[in-house]
Coordinates of C-alpha atoms in Angstrom, one line a residue:
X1 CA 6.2 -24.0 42.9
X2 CA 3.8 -22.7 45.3
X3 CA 1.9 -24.2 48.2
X4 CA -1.9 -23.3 48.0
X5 CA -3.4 -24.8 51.1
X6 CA -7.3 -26.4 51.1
X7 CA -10.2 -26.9 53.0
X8 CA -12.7 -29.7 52.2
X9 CA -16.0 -29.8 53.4
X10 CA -18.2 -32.9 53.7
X11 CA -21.4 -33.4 55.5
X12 CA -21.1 -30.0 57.1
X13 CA -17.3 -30.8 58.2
X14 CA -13.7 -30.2 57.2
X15 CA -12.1 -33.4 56.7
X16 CA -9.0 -35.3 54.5
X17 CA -10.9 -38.3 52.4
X18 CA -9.5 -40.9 50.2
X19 CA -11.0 -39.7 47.1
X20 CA -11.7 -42.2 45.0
X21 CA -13.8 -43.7 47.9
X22 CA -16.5 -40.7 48.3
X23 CA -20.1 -41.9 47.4
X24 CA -23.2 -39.5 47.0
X25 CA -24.9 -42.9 47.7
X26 CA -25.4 -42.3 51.7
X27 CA -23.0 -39.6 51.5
X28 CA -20.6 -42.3 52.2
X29 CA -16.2 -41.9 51.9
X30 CA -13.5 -43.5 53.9
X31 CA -12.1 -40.4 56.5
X32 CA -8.4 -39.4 57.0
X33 CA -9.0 -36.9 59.3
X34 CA -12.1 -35.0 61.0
X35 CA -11.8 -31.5 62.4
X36 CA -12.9 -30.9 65.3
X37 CA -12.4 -26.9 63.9
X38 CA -14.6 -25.6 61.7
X39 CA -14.1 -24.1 58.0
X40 CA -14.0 -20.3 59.1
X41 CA -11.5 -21.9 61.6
X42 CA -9.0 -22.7 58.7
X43 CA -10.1 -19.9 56.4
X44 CA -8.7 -17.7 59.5
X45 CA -5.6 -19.7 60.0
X46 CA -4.3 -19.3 56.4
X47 CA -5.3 -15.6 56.2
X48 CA -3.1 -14.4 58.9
X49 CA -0.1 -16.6 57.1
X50 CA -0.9 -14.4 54.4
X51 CA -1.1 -17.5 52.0
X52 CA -3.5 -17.1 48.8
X53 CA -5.2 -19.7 46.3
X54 CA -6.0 -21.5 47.8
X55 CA -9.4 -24.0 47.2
X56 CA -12.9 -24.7 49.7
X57 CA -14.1 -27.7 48.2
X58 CA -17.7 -28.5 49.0
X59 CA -17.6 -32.5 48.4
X60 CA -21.7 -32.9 48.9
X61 CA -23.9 -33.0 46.1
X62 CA -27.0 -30.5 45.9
X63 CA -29.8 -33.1 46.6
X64 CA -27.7 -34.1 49.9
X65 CA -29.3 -33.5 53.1
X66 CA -25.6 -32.3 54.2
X67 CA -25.4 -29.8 51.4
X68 CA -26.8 -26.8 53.2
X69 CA -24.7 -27.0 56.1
X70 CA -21.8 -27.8 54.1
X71 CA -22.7 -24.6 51.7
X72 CA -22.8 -22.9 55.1
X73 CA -19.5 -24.0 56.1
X74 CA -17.6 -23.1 52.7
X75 CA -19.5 -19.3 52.9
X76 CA -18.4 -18.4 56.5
X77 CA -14.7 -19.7 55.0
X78 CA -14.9 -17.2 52.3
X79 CA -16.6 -14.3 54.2
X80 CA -13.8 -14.9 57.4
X81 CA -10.9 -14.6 54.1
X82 CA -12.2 -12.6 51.4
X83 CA -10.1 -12.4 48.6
X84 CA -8.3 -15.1 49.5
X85 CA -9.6 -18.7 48.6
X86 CA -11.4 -20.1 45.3
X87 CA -14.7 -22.4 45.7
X88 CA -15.6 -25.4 44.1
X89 CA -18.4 -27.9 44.4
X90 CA -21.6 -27.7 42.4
X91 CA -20.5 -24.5 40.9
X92 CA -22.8 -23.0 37.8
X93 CA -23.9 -20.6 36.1
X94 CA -26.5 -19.3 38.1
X95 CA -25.1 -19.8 41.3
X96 CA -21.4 -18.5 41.0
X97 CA -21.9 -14.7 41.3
X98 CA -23.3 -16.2 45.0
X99 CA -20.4 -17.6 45.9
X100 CA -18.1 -14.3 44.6
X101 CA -19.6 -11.8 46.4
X102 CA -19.4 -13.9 49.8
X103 CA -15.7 -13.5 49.0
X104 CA -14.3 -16.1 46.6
X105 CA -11.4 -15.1 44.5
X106 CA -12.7 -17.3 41.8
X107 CA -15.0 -20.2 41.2
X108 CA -13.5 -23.4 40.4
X109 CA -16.1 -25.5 37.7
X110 CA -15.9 -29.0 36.5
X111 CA -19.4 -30.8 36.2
X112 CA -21.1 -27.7 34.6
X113 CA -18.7 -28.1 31.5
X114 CA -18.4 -31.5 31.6
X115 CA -21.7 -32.5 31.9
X116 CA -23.1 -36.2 31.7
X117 CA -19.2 -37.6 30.4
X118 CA -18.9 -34.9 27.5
X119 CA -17.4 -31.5 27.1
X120 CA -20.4 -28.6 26.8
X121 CA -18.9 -25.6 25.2
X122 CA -22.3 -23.6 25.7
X123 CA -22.2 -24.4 29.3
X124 CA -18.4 -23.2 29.5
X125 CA -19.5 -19.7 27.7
X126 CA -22.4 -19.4 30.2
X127 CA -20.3 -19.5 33.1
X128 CA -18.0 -17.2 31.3
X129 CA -20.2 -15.1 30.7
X130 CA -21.7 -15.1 34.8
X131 CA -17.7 -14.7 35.8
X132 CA -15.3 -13.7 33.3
X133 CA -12.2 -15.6 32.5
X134 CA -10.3 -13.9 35.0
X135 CA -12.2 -15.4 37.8
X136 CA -13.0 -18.7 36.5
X137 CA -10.8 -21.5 37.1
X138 CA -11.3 -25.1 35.6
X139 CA -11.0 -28.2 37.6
X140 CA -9.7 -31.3 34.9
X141 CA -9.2 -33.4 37.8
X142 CA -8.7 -37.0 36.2
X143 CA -8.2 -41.2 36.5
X144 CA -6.6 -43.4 34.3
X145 CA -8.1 -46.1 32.6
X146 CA -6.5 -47.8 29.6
X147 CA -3.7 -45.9 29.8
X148 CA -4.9 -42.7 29.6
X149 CA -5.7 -40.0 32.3
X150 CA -9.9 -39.1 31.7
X151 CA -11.4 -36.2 33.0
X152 CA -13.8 -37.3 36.1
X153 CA -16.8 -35.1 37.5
X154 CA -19.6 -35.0 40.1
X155 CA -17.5 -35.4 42.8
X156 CA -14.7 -37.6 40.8
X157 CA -17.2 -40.9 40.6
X158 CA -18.3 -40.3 37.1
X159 CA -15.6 -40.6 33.9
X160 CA -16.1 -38.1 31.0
X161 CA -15.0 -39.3 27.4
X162 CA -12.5 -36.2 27.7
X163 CA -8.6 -37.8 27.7
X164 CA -6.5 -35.0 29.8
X165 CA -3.6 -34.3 27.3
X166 CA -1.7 -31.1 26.2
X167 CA -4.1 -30.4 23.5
X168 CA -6.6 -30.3 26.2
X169 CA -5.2 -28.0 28.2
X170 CA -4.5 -26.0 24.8
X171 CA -7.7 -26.0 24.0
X172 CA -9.3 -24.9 27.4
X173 CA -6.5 -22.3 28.8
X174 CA -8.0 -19.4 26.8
X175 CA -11.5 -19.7 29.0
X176 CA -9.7 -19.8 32.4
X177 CA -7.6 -18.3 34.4
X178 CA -5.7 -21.8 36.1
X179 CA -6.2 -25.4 36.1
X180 CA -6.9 -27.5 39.3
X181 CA -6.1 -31.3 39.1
X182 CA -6.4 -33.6 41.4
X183 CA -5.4 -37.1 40.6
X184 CA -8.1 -38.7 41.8
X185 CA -6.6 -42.5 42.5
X186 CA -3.7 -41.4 44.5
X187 CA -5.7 -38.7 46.4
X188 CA -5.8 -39.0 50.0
X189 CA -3.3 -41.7 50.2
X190 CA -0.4 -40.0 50.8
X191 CA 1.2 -43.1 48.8
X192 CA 3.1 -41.1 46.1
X193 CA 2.4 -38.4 43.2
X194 CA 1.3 -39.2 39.9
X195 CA 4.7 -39.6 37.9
X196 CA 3.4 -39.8 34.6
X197 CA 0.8 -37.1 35.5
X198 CA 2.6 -34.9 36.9
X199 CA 5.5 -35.1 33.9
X200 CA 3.0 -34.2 31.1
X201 CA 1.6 -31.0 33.4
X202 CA 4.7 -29.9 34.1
X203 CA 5.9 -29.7 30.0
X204 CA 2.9 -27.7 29.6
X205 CA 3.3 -24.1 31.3
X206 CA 1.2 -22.0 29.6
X207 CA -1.4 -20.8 33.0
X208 CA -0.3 -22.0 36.2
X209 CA -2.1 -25.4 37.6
X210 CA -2.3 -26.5 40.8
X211 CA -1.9 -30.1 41.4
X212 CA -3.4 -32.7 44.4
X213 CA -2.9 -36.1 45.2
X214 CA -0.6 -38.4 46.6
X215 CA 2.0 -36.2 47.9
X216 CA 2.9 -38.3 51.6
X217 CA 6.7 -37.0 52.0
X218 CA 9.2 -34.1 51.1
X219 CA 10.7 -36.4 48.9
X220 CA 7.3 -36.4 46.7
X221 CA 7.4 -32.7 46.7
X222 CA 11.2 -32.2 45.9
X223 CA 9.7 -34.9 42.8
X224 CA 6.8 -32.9 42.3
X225 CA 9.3 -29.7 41.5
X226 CA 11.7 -31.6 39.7
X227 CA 9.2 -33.2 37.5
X228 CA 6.8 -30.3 37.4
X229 CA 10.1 -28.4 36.4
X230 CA 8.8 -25.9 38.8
X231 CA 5.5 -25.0 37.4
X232 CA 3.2 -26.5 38.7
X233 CA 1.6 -25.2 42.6
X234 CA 0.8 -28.1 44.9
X235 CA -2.1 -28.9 47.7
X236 CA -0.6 -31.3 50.3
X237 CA -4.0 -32.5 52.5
X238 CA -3.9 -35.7 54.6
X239 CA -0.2 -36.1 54.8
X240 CA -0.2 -32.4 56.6
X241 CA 0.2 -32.1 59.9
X242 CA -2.6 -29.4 59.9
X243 CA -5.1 -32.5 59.2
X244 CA -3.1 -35.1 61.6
X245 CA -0.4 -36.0 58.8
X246 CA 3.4 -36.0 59.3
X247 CA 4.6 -32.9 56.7
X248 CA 5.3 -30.0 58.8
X249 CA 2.7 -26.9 57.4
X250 CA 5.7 -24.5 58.4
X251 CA 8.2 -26.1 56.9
X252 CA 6.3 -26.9 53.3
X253 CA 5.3 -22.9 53.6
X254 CA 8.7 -21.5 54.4
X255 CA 10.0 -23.3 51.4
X256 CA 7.1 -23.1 48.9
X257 CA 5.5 -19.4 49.8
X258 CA 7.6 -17.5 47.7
X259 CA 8.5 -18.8 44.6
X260 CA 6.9 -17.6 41.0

């Protein structure tokens, strides 16, 4: 297991939200923690620890009137450490080469594919196409309702008719190069991984995954390994001392840089 730090971006600034609470509506969500640093700040930070993949989430839709200085935030992030994080946020087709050769690693994509609550297969071969597998990571961040953990997009307010089981991630590890899932009711809580979530990733180990949400003590990440059975990376973000939390940043990366 592998720490792979993050740095979201809402109305132009870094912050920690619950996620379940953000709203396009107003461009409203309920704050953890707001930087006073900005994204090239952080971008710096985890380039001279030398720590990769990790994600620059933009969290403002394109029609926002915060989009373009969020955009600007997450490009001076990936120009500051080029080579070393993956972007996601609004992420298509015609937009992802941008994004690359400012310095992404990869392009992270969930809306695009999953567009308006189904799966698109000609809109995952067109971003494909733009990328290449290689470069091109999917985001199946998910909720659960009747039992079952759905696929969520456009900034994790709308539920796709995709259920996130095995089979899915059979049938979509060939187009990608890694997973990213966050679990979207527990995120920014700091109140405890998804068990159950995090049981069914961690049986599957076919192309690594990173995993957010929920993680608000060691002993959540000692469960996250055990029950991950030491496959799946994790994102720790409002619990992090780095965004005001109480987990140690040197501590989680002395542990968790080095592993496979």
């Amino acid at each position: 297991m592998r720490f792979r730090p993050c740095i979201d971006i809402h109305n132009g600034k870094v912050k920690q939200i619950v996620g379940g609470s953000l709203r396009d509506t107003g461009d409203r969500a309920a704050e953890n923690f707001v930087s006073e640093m900005d994204a090239a700040w952080y971008a710096d930070f985890y380039q001279k620890d030398q720590v990769r993949g990790g994600h620059v989430i933009l969290l403002n839709g394109a029609d926002s009137p915060y989009f373009e200085a969020t955009r600007a935030q997450a490009v001076n992030a990936l120009r500051t450490y080029p080579g070393g994080l993956q972007i996601g946020g609004g992420i298509h087709d015609e937009n992802a080469a941008d994004y690359l050769d400012a310095g992404a690693s990869h392009v992270i994509v969930t809306s695009f594919v999953f567009k308006n609550g189904q799966f698109h297969e000609e809109n995952l071969e067109r971003i494909l196409r733009a990328v290449g597998k290689e470069r091109l990571v999917l985001d199946l961040s998910c909720r659960k309702k009747d039992g079952n953990y759905y696929i969520v997009t456009d900034r994790w307010q709308k539920f796709t008719d995709v259920i996130l089981t095995e089979a899915t991630l059979d049938e979509l590890a060939g187009s990608c190069s890694e997973f990213l899932i966050h679990a979207v009711d527990v995120e920014g809580k700091a109140s405890g991984i998804e068990e159950e979530l995090v049981a069914m990733l961690g049986g599957w180990h076919k192309i690594p995954i990173t995993y957010a949400g929920g993680v608000g003590s060691y002993e959540d990440l000692d469960a996250l390994e055990r029950l991950g059975q030491g496959y799946l990376d994790v994102t720790v973000g409002s619990a992090l001392d780095l965004f005001g939390g109480r987990l140690s940043y040197r501590k989680i990366l002395e542990k968790y840089s080095e592993r496979p």
